[in-house]
C-alpha positions as a printed NumPy array, in Angstrom:
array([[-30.099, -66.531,  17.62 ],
       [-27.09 , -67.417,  15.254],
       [-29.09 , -65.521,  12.687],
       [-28.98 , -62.537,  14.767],
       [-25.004, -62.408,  14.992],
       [-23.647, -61.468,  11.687],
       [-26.48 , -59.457,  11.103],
       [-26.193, -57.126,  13.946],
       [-22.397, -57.111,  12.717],
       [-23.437, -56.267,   9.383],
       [-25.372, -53.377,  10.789],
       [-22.625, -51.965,  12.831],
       [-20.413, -51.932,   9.794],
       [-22.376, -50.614,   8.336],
       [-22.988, -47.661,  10.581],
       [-19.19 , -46.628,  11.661],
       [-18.065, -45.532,   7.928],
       [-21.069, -43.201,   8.333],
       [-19.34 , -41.857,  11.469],
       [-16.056, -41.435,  10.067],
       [-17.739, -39.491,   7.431],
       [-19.743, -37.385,   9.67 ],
       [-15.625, -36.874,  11.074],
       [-13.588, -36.421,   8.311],
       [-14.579, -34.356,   4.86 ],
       [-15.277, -31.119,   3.23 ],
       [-18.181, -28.982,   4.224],
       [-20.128, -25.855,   3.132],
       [-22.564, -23.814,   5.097],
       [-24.343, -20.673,   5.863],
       [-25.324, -18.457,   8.957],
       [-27.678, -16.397,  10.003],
       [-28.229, -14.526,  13.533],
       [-28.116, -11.248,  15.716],
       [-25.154,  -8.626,  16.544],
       [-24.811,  -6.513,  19.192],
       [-22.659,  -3.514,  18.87 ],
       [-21.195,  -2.227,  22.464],
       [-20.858,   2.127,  22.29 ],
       [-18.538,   4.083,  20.878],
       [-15.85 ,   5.978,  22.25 ],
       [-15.149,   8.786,  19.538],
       [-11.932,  11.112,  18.704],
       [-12.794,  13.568,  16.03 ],
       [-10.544,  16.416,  14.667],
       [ -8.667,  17.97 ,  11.52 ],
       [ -6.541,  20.457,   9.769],
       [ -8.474,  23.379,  10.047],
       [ -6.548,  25.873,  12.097],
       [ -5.121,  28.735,   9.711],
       [ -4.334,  31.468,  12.589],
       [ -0.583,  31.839,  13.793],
       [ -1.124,  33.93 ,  17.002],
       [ -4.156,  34.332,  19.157],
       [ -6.455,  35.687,  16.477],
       [ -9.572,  33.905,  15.67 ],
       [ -9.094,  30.974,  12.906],
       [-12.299,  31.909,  11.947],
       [-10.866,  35.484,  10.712],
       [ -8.498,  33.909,   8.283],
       [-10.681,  32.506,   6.611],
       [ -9.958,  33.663,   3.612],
       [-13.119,  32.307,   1.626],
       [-15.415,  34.028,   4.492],
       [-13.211,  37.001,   4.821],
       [-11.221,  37.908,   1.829],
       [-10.431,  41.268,   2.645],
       [ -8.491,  40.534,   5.72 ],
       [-10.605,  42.753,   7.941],
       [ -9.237,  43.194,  11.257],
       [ -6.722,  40.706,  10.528],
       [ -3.037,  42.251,  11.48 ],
       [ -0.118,  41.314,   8.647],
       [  1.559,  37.916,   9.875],
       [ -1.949,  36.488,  11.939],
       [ -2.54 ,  33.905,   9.343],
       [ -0.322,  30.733,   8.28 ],
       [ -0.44 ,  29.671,   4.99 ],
       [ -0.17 ,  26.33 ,   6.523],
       [ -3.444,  24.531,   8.256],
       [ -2.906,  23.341,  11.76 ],
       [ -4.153,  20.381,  13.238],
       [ -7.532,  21.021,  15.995],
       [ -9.026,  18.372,  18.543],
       [ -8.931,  15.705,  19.014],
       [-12.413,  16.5  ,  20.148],
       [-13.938,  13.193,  22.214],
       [-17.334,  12.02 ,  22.265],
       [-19.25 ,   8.985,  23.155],
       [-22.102,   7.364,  21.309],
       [-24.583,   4.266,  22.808],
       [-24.499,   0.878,  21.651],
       [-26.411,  -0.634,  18.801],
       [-28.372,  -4.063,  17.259],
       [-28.886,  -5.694,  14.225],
       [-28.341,  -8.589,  11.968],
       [-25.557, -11.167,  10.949],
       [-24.925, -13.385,   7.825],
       [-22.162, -15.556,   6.185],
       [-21.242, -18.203,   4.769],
       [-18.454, -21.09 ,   5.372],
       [-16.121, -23.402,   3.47 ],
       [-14.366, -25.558,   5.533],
       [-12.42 , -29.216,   6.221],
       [-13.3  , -31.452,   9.181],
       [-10.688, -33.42 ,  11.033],
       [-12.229, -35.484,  13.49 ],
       [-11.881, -33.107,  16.809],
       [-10.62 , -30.051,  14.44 ],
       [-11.479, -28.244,  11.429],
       [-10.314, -25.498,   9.662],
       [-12.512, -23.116,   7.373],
       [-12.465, -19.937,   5.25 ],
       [-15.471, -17.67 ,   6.704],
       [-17.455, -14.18 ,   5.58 ],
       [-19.014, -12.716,   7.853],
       [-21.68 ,  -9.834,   7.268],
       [-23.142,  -7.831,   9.998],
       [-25.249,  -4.274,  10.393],
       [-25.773,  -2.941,  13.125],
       [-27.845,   0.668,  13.766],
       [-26.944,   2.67 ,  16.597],
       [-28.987,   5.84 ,  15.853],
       [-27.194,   7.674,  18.178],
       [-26.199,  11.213,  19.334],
       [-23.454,  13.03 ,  21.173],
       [-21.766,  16.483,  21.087],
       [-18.29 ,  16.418,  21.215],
       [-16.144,  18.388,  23.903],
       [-12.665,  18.951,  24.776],
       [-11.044,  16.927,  27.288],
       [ -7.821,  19.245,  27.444],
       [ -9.638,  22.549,  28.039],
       [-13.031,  21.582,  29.287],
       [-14.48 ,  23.22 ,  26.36 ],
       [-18.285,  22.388,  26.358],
       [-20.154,  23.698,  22.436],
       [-23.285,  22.76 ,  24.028],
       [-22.52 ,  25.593,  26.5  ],
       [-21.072,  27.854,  24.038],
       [-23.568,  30.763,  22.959],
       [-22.609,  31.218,  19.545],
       [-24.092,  27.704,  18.293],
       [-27.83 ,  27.038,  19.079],
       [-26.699,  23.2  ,  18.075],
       [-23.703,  21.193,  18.253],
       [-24.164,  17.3  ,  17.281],
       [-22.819,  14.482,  15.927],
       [-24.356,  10.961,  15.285],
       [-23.228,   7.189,  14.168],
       [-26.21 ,   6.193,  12.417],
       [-25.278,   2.766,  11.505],
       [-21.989,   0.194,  11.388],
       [-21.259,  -2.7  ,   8.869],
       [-18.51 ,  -4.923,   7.97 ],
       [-17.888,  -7.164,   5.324],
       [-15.184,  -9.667,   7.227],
       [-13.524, -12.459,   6.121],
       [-12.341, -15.23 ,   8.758],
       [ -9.884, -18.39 ,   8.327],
       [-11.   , -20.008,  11.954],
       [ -9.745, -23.16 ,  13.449],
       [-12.07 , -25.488,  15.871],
       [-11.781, -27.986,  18.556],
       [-14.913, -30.479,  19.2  ],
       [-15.404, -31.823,  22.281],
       [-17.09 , -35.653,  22.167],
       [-16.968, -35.203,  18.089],
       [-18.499, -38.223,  17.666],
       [-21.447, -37.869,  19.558],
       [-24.739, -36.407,  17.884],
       [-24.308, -33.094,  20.192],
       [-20.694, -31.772,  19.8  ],
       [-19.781, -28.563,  21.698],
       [-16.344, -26.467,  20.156],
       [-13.991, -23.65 ,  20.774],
       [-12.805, -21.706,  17.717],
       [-10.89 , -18.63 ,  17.228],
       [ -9.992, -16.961,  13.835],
       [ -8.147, -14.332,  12.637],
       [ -8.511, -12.209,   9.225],
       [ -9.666,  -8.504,   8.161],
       [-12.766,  -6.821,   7.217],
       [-13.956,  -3.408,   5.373],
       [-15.471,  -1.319,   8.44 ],
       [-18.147,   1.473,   7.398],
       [-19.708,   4.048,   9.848],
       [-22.327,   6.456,   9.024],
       [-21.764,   9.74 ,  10.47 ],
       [-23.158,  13.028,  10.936],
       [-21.933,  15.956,  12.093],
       [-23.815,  19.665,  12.914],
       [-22.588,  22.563,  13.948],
       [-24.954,  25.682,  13.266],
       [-24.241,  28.99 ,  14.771],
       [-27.119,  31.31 ,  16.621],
       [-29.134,  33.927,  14.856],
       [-28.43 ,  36.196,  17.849],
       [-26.175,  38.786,  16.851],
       [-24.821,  39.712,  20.381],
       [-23.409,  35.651,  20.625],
       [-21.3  ,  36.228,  18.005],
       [-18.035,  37.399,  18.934],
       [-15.707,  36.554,  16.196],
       [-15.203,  39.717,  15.02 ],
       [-14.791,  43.14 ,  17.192],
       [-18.058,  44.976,  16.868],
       [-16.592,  47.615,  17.925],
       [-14.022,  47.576,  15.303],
       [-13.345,  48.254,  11.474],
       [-16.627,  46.737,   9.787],
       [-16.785,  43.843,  12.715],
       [-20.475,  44.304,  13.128],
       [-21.064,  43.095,   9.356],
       [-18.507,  40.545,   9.223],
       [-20.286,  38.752,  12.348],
       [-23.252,  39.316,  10.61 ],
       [-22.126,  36.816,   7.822],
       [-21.899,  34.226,  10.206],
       [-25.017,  34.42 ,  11.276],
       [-27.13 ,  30.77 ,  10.995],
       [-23.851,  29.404,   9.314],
       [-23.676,  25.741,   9.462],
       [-20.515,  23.301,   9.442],
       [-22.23 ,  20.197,   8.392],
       [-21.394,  16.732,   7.171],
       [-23.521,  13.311,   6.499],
       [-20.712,  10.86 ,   5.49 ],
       [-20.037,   6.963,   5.069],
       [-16.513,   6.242,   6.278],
       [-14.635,   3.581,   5.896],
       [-11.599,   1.581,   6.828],
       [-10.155,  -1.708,   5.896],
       [ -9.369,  -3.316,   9.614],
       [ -7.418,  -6.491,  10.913],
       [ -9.573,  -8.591,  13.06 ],
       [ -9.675, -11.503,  15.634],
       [-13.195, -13.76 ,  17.061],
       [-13.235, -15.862,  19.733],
       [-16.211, -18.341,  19.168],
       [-17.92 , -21.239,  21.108],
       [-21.003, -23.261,  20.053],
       [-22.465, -27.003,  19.521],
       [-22.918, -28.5  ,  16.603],
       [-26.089, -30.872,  16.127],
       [-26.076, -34.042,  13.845],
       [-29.461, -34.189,  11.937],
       [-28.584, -37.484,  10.129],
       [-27.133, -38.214,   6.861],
       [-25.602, -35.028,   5.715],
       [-26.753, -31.517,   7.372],
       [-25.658, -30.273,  10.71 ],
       [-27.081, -27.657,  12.609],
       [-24.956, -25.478,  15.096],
       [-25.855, -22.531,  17.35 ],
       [-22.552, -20.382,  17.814],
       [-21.804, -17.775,  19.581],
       [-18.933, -14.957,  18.807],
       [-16.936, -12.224,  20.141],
       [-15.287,  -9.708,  17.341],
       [-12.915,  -7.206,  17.724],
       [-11.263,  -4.665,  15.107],
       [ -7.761,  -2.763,  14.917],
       [ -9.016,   1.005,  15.185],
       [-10.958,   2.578,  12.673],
       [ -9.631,   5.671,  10.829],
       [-10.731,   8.026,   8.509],
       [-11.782,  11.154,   7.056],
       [-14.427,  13.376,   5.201],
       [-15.035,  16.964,   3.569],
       [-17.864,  18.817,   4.843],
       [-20.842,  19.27 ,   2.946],
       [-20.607,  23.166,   4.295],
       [-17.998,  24.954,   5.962],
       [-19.192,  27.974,   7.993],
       [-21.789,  28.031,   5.244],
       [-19.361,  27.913,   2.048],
       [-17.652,  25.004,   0.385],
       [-14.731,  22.855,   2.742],
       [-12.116,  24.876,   1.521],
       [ -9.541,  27.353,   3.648],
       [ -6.453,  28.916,   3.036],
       [ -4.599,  30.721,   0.603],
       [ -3.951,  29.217,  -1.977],
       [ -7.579,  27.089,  -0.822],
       [ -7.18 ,  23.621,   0.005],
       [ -9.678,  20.735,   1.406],
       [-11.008,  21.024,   4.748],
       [-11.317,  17.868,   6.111],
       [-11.726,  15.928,   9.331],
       [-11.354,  12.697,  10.65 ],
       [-13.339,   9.892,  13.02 ],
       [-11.575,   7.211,  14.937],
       [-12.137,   4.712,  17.35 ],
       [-11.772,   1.325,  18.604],
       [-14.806,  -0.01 ,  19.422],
       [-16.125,  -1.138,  15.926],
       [-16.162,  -4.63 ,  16.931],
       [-19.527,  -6.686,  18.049],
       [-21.132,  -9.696,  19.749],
       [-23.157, -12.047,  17.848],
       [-25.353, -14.995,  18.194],
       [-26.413, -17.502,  15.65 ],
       [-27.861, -20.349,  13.944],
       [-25.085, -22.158,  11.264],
       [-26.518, -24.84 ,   8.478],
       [-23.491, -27.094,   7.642],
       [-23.516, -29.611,   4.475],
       [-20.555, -32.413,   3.728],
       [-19.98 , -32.726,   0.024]])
């Protein structure tokens, strides 16, 4: 029984450096798990507005009509103006998350440097509309299709988070985190507006007027069309909680769960086509562009994390 004593000492001692390790140290790990992307909310507009009175934008247009045809002396600026913001709203999406961690545990806390990858695909369709005027294109006669689509949304983010374990000594360990830090935001984005082969639904022009029949004619089965990836570079918070699972010498594993949310995303594209000629207006021609923002570039994510002490 004496025997017994120092040995069982000896085996305690043995044991509590381990847990001080297993509390205190450098680590390294990777991640791997599912998003969820919640839907989009969408403001889209541009510079694209060339008229100075009630005339038709469309008929200055100088690359569509260069002659000026029923176009009165004054009609046109020589300076675009702005158009929209046109809203639409496009349905959530799924995909995939990945990353990796450095980080330093503290007994109860650590503190690490994360990045975080995630794509998510929404494959999804709206048409956009006009909140101020009630303007519907869907409704309008001269387009046979009006749509725009967010194909897919990634980010490349990168984290410094800071954790609090609950019972940090014990082999299951739940934790809140929350982390702070930026990310490159990408959205694929399409956008299609093609005008009707009907001649009688195009009303641009005055039929009745000066050459107005032919001019309409040209825009006949005209397309304004873009496919785009657009990007922004976004500050971001997460708000995280998991539990952390002691496997024995080394290697943890952890099942975390995370909330992510983005500053708003901004920014802008040429069309491919513009009334069916290149995205240029004006006199002299500029760049037509237009522009996609919203908030909600931000996702939920569950996921299994691999953790390693040097």
């Amino acid at each position: 029984m004496r025997r017994c004593v120092p040995a069982a000492l000896a085996l305690m001692l043995s044991v509590l450096p381990v847990r001080a390790q297993a509390q205190v140290g450098w680590y390294m790990g990777m991640q791997l798990g599912t998003a969820a992307a919640p839907g989009m909310d969408v403001k889209t507009g541009g510079l694209d507005d060339w008229s100075s009175s009630d005339v038709s934008s469309v008929r200055c247009d100088v690359t569509l009509n260069p002659d000026r045809v029923q176009v009165e002396p004054g009609a046109c600026s020589d300076v675009p103006q702005p158009w929209g913001p046109l809203a639409e709203s496009f349905g959530g999406g799924a995909g995939i998350l990945a990353g990796m961690v450095l980080g330093y545990r503290m007994r109860s806390f650590r503190v690490e440097g994360e990045y975080v990858y995630r794509s998510t695909t929404h494959d999804a369709t709206a048409v956009p509309h006009d909140p101020a005027t009630n303007y519907d294109p869907a409704a309008d006669p001269a387009f046979d299709m009006v749509q725009d689509a967010v194909d897919d949304v990634m980010s490349h983010s990168a984290f410094a988070n800071l954790y609090y374990h609950f019972r940090s000594g014990a082999k299951a360990a739940p934790y809140l985190g929350m982390g702070v830090g930026f990310s490159q935001v990408s959205v694929e984005y399409r956008t299609l507006w093609h005008r009707t082969r009907t001649l009688d639904n195009i009303l641009i022009f005055d039929p009745a007027g000066e050459r107005g029949e032919e001019m309409n004619r040209r825009l006949l089965g005209t397309n304004t069309i873009d496919r785009a990836r657009l990007k922004d570079s976004l500050l971001g918070y997460q708000a995280v909680v998991g539990v952390d699972y002691r496997l024995g010498g080394r290697v943890t594993l952890g099942f975390k769960l995370r909330w992510v949310r983005f500053g708003e995303f901004d920014d802008e594209s040429e069309y491919d086509s513009l009334r069916g000629h290149a995205s240029v207006a004006g006199n002299p021609p500029v760049p037509v562009t237009y522009y996609v923002r919203t908030e909600d570039t931000g996702f939920l994510a569950f996921g299994l994390d691999m953790t390693s002490r040097f």
